[in-house]
Short mmCIF file of C-alpha atoms and ligand atoms in Angstrom, two decimals:
data_model
loop_
_atom_site.label_atom_id
_atom_site.label_comp_id
_atom_site.label_asym_id
_atom_site.label_seq_id
_atom_site.Cartn_x
_atom_site.Cartn_y
_atom_site.Cartn_z
CA UNK A 1 133.64 -88.03 -262.07
CA UNK A 2 133.52 -88.77 -265.61
CA UNK A 3 131.27 -87.01 -267.94
CA UNK A 4 131.11 -89.12 -271.17
CA UNK A 5 128.71 -86.65 -272.98
CA UNK A 6 126.36 -89.77 -273.83
CA UNK A 7 124.17 -89.30 -270.85
CA UNK A 8 126.02 -91.77 -268.48
CA UNK A 9 128.03 -90.75 -265.20
CA UNK A 10 130.27 -93.57 -263.81
CA UNK A 11 131.46 -92.49 -260.48
CA UNK A 12 135.10 -93.83 -259.24
CA UNK A 13 134.56 -97.24 -257.69
CA UNK A 14 135.96 -97.82 -254.14
CA UNK A 15 136.12 -101.10 -252.47
CA UNK A 16 132.25 -101.47 -251.46
CA UNK A 17 132.74 -104.90 -249.67
CA UNK A 18 130.75 -106.84 -252.09
CA UNK A 19 130.82 -110.64 -252.21
CA UNK A 20 131.80 -112.29 -255.57
CA UNK A 21 128.01 -112.98 -256.57
CA UNK A 22 127.08 -109.42 -255.45
CA UNK A 23 129.63 -108.06 -257.49
CA UNK A 24 128.62 -109.90 -260.66
CA UNK A 25 125.00 -108.89 -260.30
CA UNK A 26 126.20 -105.16 -259.86
CA UNK A 27 128.14 -105.61 -262.97
CA UNK A 28 125.25 -106.78 -264.98
CA UNK A 29 123.04 -104.04 -263.50
CA UNK A 30 125.46 -101.24 -264.50
CA UNK A 31 125.45 -102.74 -268.02
CA UNK A 32 121.61 -102.53 -268.03
CA UNK A 33 121.90 -98.92 -266.74
CA UNK A 34 124.30 -97.92 -269.50
CA UNK A 35 121.92 -99.17 -272.30
CA UNK A 36 119.12 -96.95 -270.74
CA UNK A 37 121.04 -93.98 -272.01
CA UNK A 38 120.40 -94.95 -275.52
CA UNK A 39 116.79 -94.62 -274.95
CA UNK A 40 117.00 -91.44 -273.07
CA UNK A 41 118.92 -89.84 -276.10
CA UNK A 42 116.01 -90.66 -278.34
CA UNK A 43 113.80 -88.87 -276.16
CA UNK A 44 115.90 -85.68 -274.95
CA UNK A 45 116.16 -82.57 -277.34
CA UNK A 46 117.15 -79.50 -275.76
CA UNK A 47 116.14 -77.41 -278.78
CA UNK A 48 112.45 -78.21 -278.38
CA UNK A 49 110.16 -77.41 -275.28
CA UNK A 50 108.53 -80.82 -276.00
CA UNK A 51 111.76 -82.67 -276.43
CA UNK A 52 111.26 -85.44 -278.86
CA UNK A 53 107.99 -86.47 -276.98
CA UNK A 54 105.91 -84.68 -279.61
CA UNK A 55 106.22 -84.31 -283.24
CA UNK A 56 108.35 -80.88 -284.02
CA UNK A 57 105.55 -79.35 -285.98
CA UNK A 58 102.96 -80.00 -283.49
CA UNK A 59 101.65 -77.08 -281.57
CA UNK A 60 100.58 -77.07 -277.84
CA UNK A 61 96.99 -76.45 -278.76
CA UNK A 62 97.04 -79.25 -281.42
CA UNK A 63 98.43 -81.58 -278.87
CA UNK A 64 95.68 -80.70 -276.43
CA UNK A 65 92.89 -81.07 -278.66
CA UNK A 66 94.02 -84.47 -279.79
CA UNK A 67 94.43 -85.62 -276.08
CA UNK A 68 90.55 -84.84 -275.78
CA UNK A 69 89.93 -87.33 -277.98
CA UNK A 70 92.73 -89.69 -277.26
CA UNK A 71 93.91 -89.41 -273.64
CA UNK A 72 97.01 -91.63 -274.33
CA UNK A 73 98.44 -88.64 -276.14
CA UNK A 74 99.27 -86.98 -272.76
CA UNK A 75 100.15 -90.21 -271.04
CA UNK A 76 103.44 -89.97 -269.04
CA UNK A 77 104.62 -93.16 -271.09
CA UNK A 78 103.83 -92.44 -274.90
CA UNK A 79 105.68 -90.92 -277.75
CA UNK A 80 103.44 -88.80 -279.71
CA UNK A 81 103.95 -89.26 -283.56
CA UNK A 82 102.28 -87.83 -286.58
CA UNK A 83 100.41 -90.85 -288.43
CA UNK A 84 99.90 -91.31 -291.89
CA UNK A 85 96.79 -89.33 -292.11
CA UNK A 86 98.50 -86.44 -290.15
CA UNK A 87 96.69 -87.23 -287.10
CA UNK A 88 98.72 -87.42 -283.73
CA UNK A 89 98.79 -90.69 -282.39
CA UNK A 90 100.44 -91.96 -279.14
CA UNK A 91 102.83 -95.13 -279.09
CA UNK A 92 103.54 -96.76 -275.69
CA UNK A 93 107.18 -96.48 -274.72
CA UNK A 94 107.52 -100.17 -274.13
CA UNK A 95 106.55 -100.71 -277.87
CA UNK A 96 108.41 -97.77 -279.38
CA UNK A 97 111.50 -98.72 -277.50
CA UNK A 98 110.98 -102.22 -277.62
CA UNK A 99 114.54 -103.58 -279.20
CA UNK A 100 116.53 -101.70 -276.84
CA UNK A 101 114.20 -102.66 -273.72
CA UNK A 102 114.61 -106.29 -274.66
CA UNK A 103 118.52 -105.82 -274.31
CA UNK A 104 118.00 -104.20 -271.12
CA UNK A 105 115.68 -106.71 -269.71
CA UNK A 106 117.94 -109.48 -270.67
CA UNK A 107 120.77 -108.14 -268.59
CA UNK A 108 118.38 -107.66 -265.56
CA UNK A 109 117.31 -111.24 -265.69
CA UNK A 110 120.66 -112.42 -265.99
CA UNK A 111 121.48 -110.40 -262.67
CA UNK A 112 118.40 -112.03 -261.18
CA UNK A 113 119.69 -115.36 -261.88
CA UNK A 114 122.93 -114.72 -260.02
CA UNK A 115 121.59 -113.06 -256.81
CA UNK A 116 121.45 -114.87 -253.81
CA UNK A 117 118.67 -112.66 -252.29
CA UNK A 118 115.30 -114.04 -253.34
CA UNK A 119 113.14 -110.86 -252.76
CA UNK A 120 115.90 -108.89 -254.79
CA UNK A 121 115.52 -111.65 -257.58
CA UNK A 122 112.03 -111.07 -257.83
CA UNK A 123 112.21 -107.41 -257.65
CA UNK A 124 114.58 -107.56 -260.58
CA UNK A 125 111.92 -109.72 -262.67
CA UNK A 126 109.20 -107.38 -261.89
CA UNK A 127 111.43 -104.27 -263.06
CA UNK A 128 112.41 -106.21 -266.34
CA UNK A 129 108.75 -107.10 -266.90
CA UNK A 130 107.68 -103.49 -266.44
CA UNK A 131 110.25 -102.26 -268.94
CA UNK A 132 108.63 -104.81 -271.32
CA UNK A 133 104.86 -104.33 -270.81
CA UNK A 134 104.63 -100.78 -269.35
CA UNK A 135 103.19 -101.81 -265.97
CA UNK A 136 105.32 -99.55 -263.78
CA UNK A 137 102.76 -99.57 -260.85
CA UNK A 138 102.94 -103.20 -260.15
CA UNK A 139 106.88 -102.94 -259.88
CA UNK A 140 106.70 -99.88 -257.75
CA UNK A 141 104.41 -101.66 -255.31
CA UNK A 142 106.46 -104.69 -254.81
CA UNK A 143 109.58 -102.47 -254.71
CA UNK A 144 108.13 -100.50 -251.75
CA UNK A 145 107.04 -103.65 -249.99
CA UNK A 146 110.52 -104.79 -249.74
CA UNK A 147 112.98 -103.96 -246.75
CA UNK A 148 115.93 -101.73 -248.03
CA UNK A 149 118.64 -103.91 -249.67
CA UNK A 150 122.36 -103.52 -250.02
CA UNK A 151 122.09 -103.13 -253.75
CA UNK A 152 119.89 -100.29 -255.04
CA UNK A 153 118.88 -100.45 -258.70
CA UNK A 154 116.26 -97.94 -260.15
CA UNK A 155 115.31 -97.92 -264.07
CA UNK A 156 112.58 -96.81 -266.24
CA UNK A 157 110.69 -93.71 -267.26
CA UNK A 158 110.44 -91.71 -264.19
CA UNK A 159 111.05 -87.82 -264.03
CA UNK A 160 109.26 -85.43 -266.11
CA UNK A 161 111.66 -82.50 -266.32
CA UNK A 162 112.36 -82.73 -269.84
CA UNK A 163 108.87 -82.18 -270.87
CA UNK A 164 108.83 -78.44 -270.65
CA UNK A 165 105.68 -78.25 -272.90
CA UNK A 166 103.24 -80.29 -270.53
CA UNK A 167 105.42 -81.47 -267.68
CA UNK A 168 103.92 -84.82 -268.24
CA UNK A 169 106.36 -87.26 -270.33
CA UNK A 170 108.73 -89.19 -268.27
CA UNK A 171 112.07 -89.74 -269.26
CA UNK A 172 114.15 -93.03 -269.02
CA UNK A 173 117.00 -93.24 -266.42
CA UNK A 174 118.72 -95.65 -264.22
CA UNK A 175 121.00 -95.72 -261.26
CA UNK A 176 122.86 -98.23 -259.50
CA UNK A 177 124.01 -97.75 -255.67
CA UNK A 178 125.26 -99.62 -252.81
CA UNK A 179 123.99 -98.79 -249.46
CA UNK A 180 126.39 -96.79 -247.14
CA UNK A 181 125.95 -98.50 -243.91
CA UNK A 182 127.45 -95.66 -241.88
CA UNK A 183 125.51 -92.71 -243.16
CA UNK A 184 122.28 -94.96 -243.72
CA UNK A 185 122.35 -95.80 -240.06
CA UNK A 186 122.46 -92.17 -239.21
CA UNK A 187 119.74 -91.25 -241.48
CA UNK A 188 117.36 -94.04 -240.25
CA UNK A 189 118.10 -92.72 -236.77
CA UNK A 190 117.29 -89.26 -237.68
CA UNK A 191 114.14 -90.41 -239.69
CA UNK A 192 112.83 -92.04 -236.53
CA UNK A 193 113.35 -88.92 -234.42
CA UNK A 194 111.55 -86.73 -237.04
CA UNK A 195 108.54 -89.27 -237.22
CA UNK A 196 108.31 -90.03 -233.74
CA UNK A 197 107.90 -86.13 -232.94
CA UNK A 198 105.48 -85.93 -235.68
CA UNK A 199 103.23 -88.68 -234.15
CA UNK A 200 102.59 -86.34 -231.13
CA UNK A 201 100.78 -83.83 -233.27
CA UNK A 202 98.83 -85.97 -235.69
CA UNK A 203 95.61 -88.14 -234.64
CA UNK A 204 95.55 -91.66 -235.44
CA UNK A 205 94.71 -91.70 -239.21
CA UNK A 206 95.80 -92.99 -242.51
CA UNK A 207 98.39 -90.42 -242.62
CA UNK A 208 100.11 -91.91 -239.31
CA UNK A 209 100.38 -95.39 -240.84
CA UNK A 210 102.17 -93.71 -244.06
CA UNK A 211 104.93 -92.31 -241.61
CA UNK A 212 105.85 -95.92 -241.12
CA UNK A 213 106.34 -96.44 -244.71
CA UNK A 214 109.02 -93.68 -245.37
CA UNK A 215 112.22 -95.23 -246.18
CA UNK A 216 115.57 -93.31 -246.43
CA UNK A 217 118.97 -94.72 -247.49
CA UNK A 218 122.36 -93.38 -248.30
CA UNK A 219 124.08 -94.75 -251.37
CA UNK A 220 127.49 -95.00 -252.84
CA UNK A 221 126.39 -94.54 -256.52
CA UNK A 222 128.03 -96.34 -259.05
CA UNK A 223 126.24 -95.07 -262.15
CA UNK A 224 123.80 -92.45 -263.23
CA UNK A 225 122.24 -92.97 -266.66
CA UNK A 226 119.72 -91.02 -268.74
CA UNK A 227 117.80 -87.95 -267.18
CA UNK A 228 119.68 -88.22 -263.83
CA UNK A 229 122.97 -88.08 -265.25
CA UNK A 230 122.20 -84.84 -266.93
CA UNK A 231 120.72 -83.63 -263.82
CA UNK A 232 123.05 -84.79 -261.23
CA UNK A 233 120.81 -84.67 -258.23
CA UNK A 234 122.08 -85.14 -254.83
CA UNK A 235 119.07 -87.14 -253.70
CA UNK A 236 115.64 -88.47 -255.12
CA UNK A 237 112.43 -89.36 -253.55
CA UNK A 238 110.30 -92.13 -255.44
CA UNK A 239 107.62 -92.83 -256.51
CA UNK A 240 106.38 -89.36 -257.78
CA UNK A 241 102.72 -90.37 -257.65
CA UNK A 242 101.20 -89.01 -254.41
CA UNK A 243 98.30 -91.56 -254.22
CA UNK A 244 100.77 -94.35 -254.77
CA UNK A 245 103.04 -92.67 -251.90
CA UNK A 246 100.09 -92.61 -249.52
CA UNK A 247 99.26 -96.11 -250.02
CA UNK A 248 102.64 -97.85 -250.43
CA UNK A 249 105.28 -95.40 -248.79
CA UNK A 250 108.23 -93.79 -250.26
CA UNK A 251 111.94 -94.17 -250.56
CA UNK A 252 114.40 -91.32 -250.52
CA UNK A 253 117.91 -91.93 -251.78
CA UNK A 254 120.93 -89.60 -251.06
CA UNK A 255 123.48 -89.99 -253.46
CA UNK A 256 127.12 -89.71 -251.82
CA UNK A 257 129.12 -88.88 -254.83
CA UNK A 258 126.99 -86.06 -255.73
CA UNK A 259 126.73 -84.82 -252.32
CA UNK A 260 130.59 -84.82 -251.88
CA UNK A 261 130.99 -82.81 -255.10
CA UNK A 262 128.43 -80.30 -253.94
CA UNK A 263 130.00 -80.18 -250.51
CA UNK A 264 133.46 -79.61 -251.79
CA UNK A 265 132.72 -77.28 -254.73
CA UNK A 266 130.27 -75.11 -253.27
CA UNK A 267 128.83 -75.87 -249.80
CA UNK A 268 132.17 -75.86 -247.91
CA UNK A 269 133.54 -72.60 -249.54
CA UNK A 270 130.44 -70.81 -248.91
CA UNK A 271 130.61 -72.08 -245.29
CA UNK A 272 134.08 -70.53 -245.03
CA UNK A 273 133.02 -67.38 -246.74
CA UNK A 274 129.85 -66.15 -245.23
CA UNK A 275 130.47 -66.56 -241.49
CA UNK A 276 132.29 -64.64 -238.77
CA UNK A 277 135.67 -66.34 -237.98
CA UNK A 278 134.32 -66.92 -234.31
CA UNK A 279 131.38 -69.17 -235.69
CA UNK A 280 133.81 -71.28 -237.85
CA UNK A 281 136.66 -72.04 -235.49
CA UNK A 282 135.15 -74.88 -233.39
CA UNK A 283 134.19 -77.15 -236.14
CA UNK A 284 136.19 -79.58 -238.12
CA UNK A 285 135.74 -80.25 -241.80
CA UNK A 286 133.96 -83.74 -240.86
CA UNK A 287 131.53 -82.07 -238.43
CA UNK A 288 130.36 -79.59 -241.06
CA UNK A 289 130.26 -82.28 -243.65
CA UNK A 290 127.83 -84.39 -241.38
CA UNK A 291 125.72 -81.14 -240.77
CA UNK A 292 125.40 -80.63 -244.32
CA UNK A 293 124.66 -84.35 -245.26
CA UNK A 294 122.16 -84.30 -242.15
CA UNK A 295 120.30 -81.23 -243.84
CA UNK A 296 119.83 -83.33 -246.94
CA UNK A 297 118.08 -86.21 -245.33
CA UNK A 298 116.12 -84.10 -242.85
CA UNK A 299 114.69 -82.36 -245.99
CA UNK A 300 114.04 -85.61 -247.86
CA UNK A 301 112.34 -87.20 -244.61
CA UNK A 302 110.07 -84.20 -244.14
CA UNK A 303 108.79 -83.72 -247.48
CA UNK A 304 106.33 -86.74 -247.37
CA UNK A 305 105.29 -85.41 -243.89
CA UNK A 306 104.08 -82.21 -245.48
CA UNK A 307 101.66 -83.47 -248.29
CA UNK A 308 98.55 -81.53 -248.00
CA UNK A 309 96.23 -82.34 -250.92
CA UNK A 310 94.97 -78.93 -251.83
CA UNK A 311 98.12 -76.85 -251.11
CA UNK A 312 99.01 -76.54 -254.83
CA UNK A 313 95.75 -75.13 -255.69
CA UNK A 314 95.33 -72.70 -253.00
CA UNK A 315 99.12 -71.35 -252.95
CA UNK A 316 99.38 -71.57 -256.99
CA UNK A 317 102.71 -70.04 -257.85
CA UNK A 318 104.02 -69.82 -254.34
CA UNK A 319 103.50 -73.45 -253.58
CA UNK A 320 107.06 -74.55 -254.41
CA UNK A 321 108.39 -72.04 -252.36
CA UNK A 322 106.88 -73.06 -249.26
CA UNK A 323 107.13 -76.82 -250.27
CA UNK A 324 110.91 -76.73 -250.13
CA UNK A 325 111.75 -74.44 -247.44
CA UNK A 326 109.05 -76.12 -244.94
CA UNK A 327 110.69 -79.57 -245.66
CA UNK A 328 114.20 -78.02 -244.81
CA UNK A 329 112.83 -76.31 -241.73
CA UNK A 330 110.50 -79.19 -240.19
CA UNK A 331 113.46 -81.36 -240.11
CA UNK A 332 115.60 -78.93 -238.10
CA UNK A 333 112.64 -78.10 -235.72
CA UNK A 334 112.65 -81.95 -234.94
CA UNK A 335 116.53 -81.57 -234.22
CA UNK A 336 115.67 -79.18 -231.61
CA UNK A 337 113.92 -81.60 -229.67
CA UNK A 338 116.65 -84.10 -230.08
CA UNK A 339 118.82 -81.86 -228.38
CA UNK A 340 116.68 -81.59 -225.33
CA UNK A 341 116.76 -85.32 -225.10
CA UNK A 342 120.51 -85.45 -225.42
CA UNK A 343 120.15 -87.31 -228.56
CA UNK A 344 122.54 -85.07 -230.47
CA UNK A 345 125.00 -82.73 -229.16
CA UNK A 346 124.71 -78.91 -228.93
CA UNK A 347 127.82 -78.85 -231.49
CA UNK A 348 125.87 -81.47 -234.00
CA UNK A 349 122.91 -79.27 -233.74
CA UNK A 350 124.93 -76.25 -234.49
CA UNK A 351 126.51 -77.55 -237.55
CA UNK A 352 123.14 -78.62 -238.78
CA UNK A 353 121.94 -74.90 -238.42
CA UNK A 354 124.91 -73.56 -240.14
CA UNK A 355 124.71 -75.69 -243.05
CA UNK A 356 121.04 -74.75 -243.22
CA UNK A 357 122.07 -71.21 -243.92
CA UNK A 358 124.80 -72.52 -246.20
CA UNK A 359 122.09 -74.47 -248.14
CA UNK A 360 120.23 -71.20 -248.74
CA UNK A 361 123.36 -69.58 -250.42
CA UNK A 362 123.99 -72.83 -252.55
CA UNK A 363 120.49 -72.51 -253.95
CA UNK A 364 120.99 -68.91 -254.60
CA UNK A 365 124.15 -69.64 -256.52
CA UNK A 366 122.21 -72.53 -258.48
CA UNK A 367 119.51 -70.06 -259.14
CA UNK A 368 122.23 -67.53 -260.73
CA UNK A 369 122.97 -70.42 -263.19
CA UNK A 370 119.67 -71.79 -263.61
CA UNK A 371 116.65 -69.26 -262.82
CA UNK A 372 114.05 -72.29 -262.68
CA UNK A 373 115.29 -73.14 -259.26
CA UNK A 374 114.71 -69.65 -257.99
CA UNK A 375 111.84 -71.19 -255.45
CA UNK A 376 114.41 -72.88 -253.41
CA UNK A 377 116.46 -69.62 -253.00
CA UNK A 378 113.22 -67.62 -252.00
CA UNK A 379 112.28 -70.15 -249.52
CA UNK A 380 115.70 -69.97 -247.87
CA UNK A 381 115.52 -65.98 -248.12
CA UNK A 382 112.26 -66.21 -246.17
CA UNK A 383 114.22 -68.36 -243.35
CA UNK A 384 117.25 -66.21 -243.23
CA UNK A 385 115.51 -62.93 -243.49
CA UNK A 386 113.33 -64.32 -240.73
CA UNK A 387 116.10 -64.91 -238.43
CA UNK A 388 117.92 -61.60 -239.21
CA UNK A 389 114.55 -59.85 -238.48
CA UNK A 390 114.36 -61.36 -235.01
CA UNK A 391 117.88 -61.14 -234.15
CA UNK A 392 118.98 -64.82 -234.57
CA UNK A 393 121.33 -63.96 -237.22
CA UNK A 394 123.26 -60.68 -236.91
CA UNK A 395 125.35 -59.13 -239.63
CA UNK A 396 128.63 -58.45 -238.12
CA UNK A 397 131.20 -56.53 -240.65
CA UNK A 398 129.71 -58.10 -243.72
CA UNK A 399 129.60 -61.76 -241.93
CA UNK A 400 126.88 -63.99 -240.59
CA UNK A 401 126.95 -64.14 -236.68
CA UNK A 402 124.20 -66.68 -235.75
CA UNK A 403 122.72 -66.91 -232.19
CA UNK A 404 122.22 -70.48 -231.79
CA UNK A 405 120.02 -70.18 -228.87
CA UNK A 406 117.83 -67.58 -230.63
CA UNK A 407 117.75 -69.68 -233.53
CA UNK A 408 116.92 -72.75 -231.96
CA UNK A 409 113.91 -70.86 -230.21
CA UNK A 410 112.56 -69.43 -233.53
CA UNK A 411 112.97 -72.24 -235.85
CA UNK A 412 110.00 -74.03 -234.51
CA UNK A 413 107.84 -70.91 -235.00
CA UNK A 414 109.04 -70.49 -238.55
CA UNK A 415 108.35 -74.05 -239.14
CA UNK A 416 104.80 -73.85 -237.89
CA UNK A 417 104.26 -70.62 -239.70
CA UNK A 418 105.43 -72.27 -243.02
CA UNK A 419 103.56 -75.58 -242.38
CA UNK A 420 100.04 -73.46 -241.48
CA UNK A 421 100.48 -71.77 -245.03
CA UNK A 422 100.96 -75.32 -246.65
CA UNK A 423 98.01 -76.80 -244.55
CA UNK A 424 95.52 -73.98 -244.80
CA UNK A 425 96.89 -70.87 -245.84
CA UNK A 426 95.27 -68.77 -248.46
CA UNK A 427 97.07 -67.34 -251.69
CA UNK A 428 97.01 -63.93 -249.93
CA UNK A 429 99.01 -65.45 -246.89
CA UNK A 430 101.44 -67.01 -249.05
CA UNK A 431 101.78 -63.56 -250.78
CA UNK A 432 102.02 -61.61 -247.86
CA UNK A 433 104.75 -63.89 -246.50
CA UNK A 434 106.75 -63.98 -249.71
CA UNK A 435 106.50 -59.96 -249.90
CA UNK A 436 107.76 -59.48 -246.36
CA UNK A 437 110.44 -62.16 -246.30
CA UNK A 438 111.59 -63.61 -249.61
CA UNK A 439 113.92 -60.86 -250.96
CA UNK A 440 117.16 -62.25 -252.42
CA UNK A 441 119.19 -59.28 -251.14
CA UNK A 442 120.31 -61.25 -247.99
CA UNK A 443 122.15 -63.33 -250.64
CA UNK A 444 122.96 -60.55 -253.09
CA UNK A 445 125.29 -58.65 -250.38
CA UNK A 446 127.77 -61.56 -250.50
CA UNK A 447 127.91 -61.35 -254.24
CA UNK A 448 131.66 -60.00 -254.05
CA UNK A 449 132.79 -62.55 -251.54
CA UNK A 450 131.31 -65.58 -253.25
CA UNK A 451 132.58 -64.62 -256.60
CA UNK A 452 134.98 -67.57 -256.55
CA UNK A 453 132.36 -69.90 -255.56
CA UNK A 454 129.69 -68.65 -258.16
ZN1 ZN B 1 112.78 -80.80 -251.83
#
């Protein structure tokens, strides 16, 4: 992994089996992605809560007041500046960064000319248009109507993490990836399992329709540029807009190079540390790795299945805790029924369960470095404490000893309890659950053992 310090990460290339023209297309897109980092650098500013999205001297309340008069001030796609008269003005990204964007669009259009795939060519044209005219919705709708294609190219102002003032402004980013056939086939197989087990409980409604529109892919990523290079996500789910997602579907992408790095540096060492020897010995590294990867896609697949319109409003600060752990748990619950159908082996299921526990520790370690991700750690604390309480996990000599049969039986109980809170739970229900189960002590007791990893 090469950190360039310029908000670009290029991953080592392996032979991806591209044709000559595909290779040319990819090279153009990587060039376009690289240029996006230049725009990103104009937006980011770690010293400022509002990054460079707002003038340095503007207070939060001044911005809010200005936005009442001019809603564009808080549009996700404008830079806010001070006009000559001192008033705040909103300048659309596609105007502010026009010069840079024209260079990017030119490369994308060149790639569109080279590709043999007509749909992809059109997609690239629509993406280039969106960069230049700011109509990202049209671009997203066209993209979601397409069948997943070998080459994956995402570009534009997408994630809001850099706007710590209002969590509104989107930062530019781009990535290029090539579909990993083997892992994508596995992910789609699991997706179909999860979705079909879901159909049984849902009445025919618009929501069921939406289940058909969830796409998942696993990519060998070539480049991250802009915000995503800073954050190094192992997966992403787009679009972010819930209404759009409901109408047109969503696509999750797992980024293999990021996943592998996390696995090697963190998840595998945690796995080797926290469990009793007797638990570890039957599994090969490959089996464990596939358990970890399956946790990643089960989580991504389950997220869109757990959207309840008013859960954020009801659960307030507890919402993210339940949102994340419910997604992880629902997928595992679905795996339980696969086991019954012989669709996966007992051993495969066990490796998924083990890596589910490991993920909890991995989030706890992330939380020690970055407190803002505490809700992931708390969510997994709920799950692990729940299993310890009902005897599905025993603590033996300072190590974890799961009883897979018990875990299998109680995971659907837990999944249902979590989903009930998301669907109809009150703030009090959420609070009681958190008070009872979310203590991070379950992780802290392994602190000494995990010193190396943390
Ligand atoms: Zn999530």
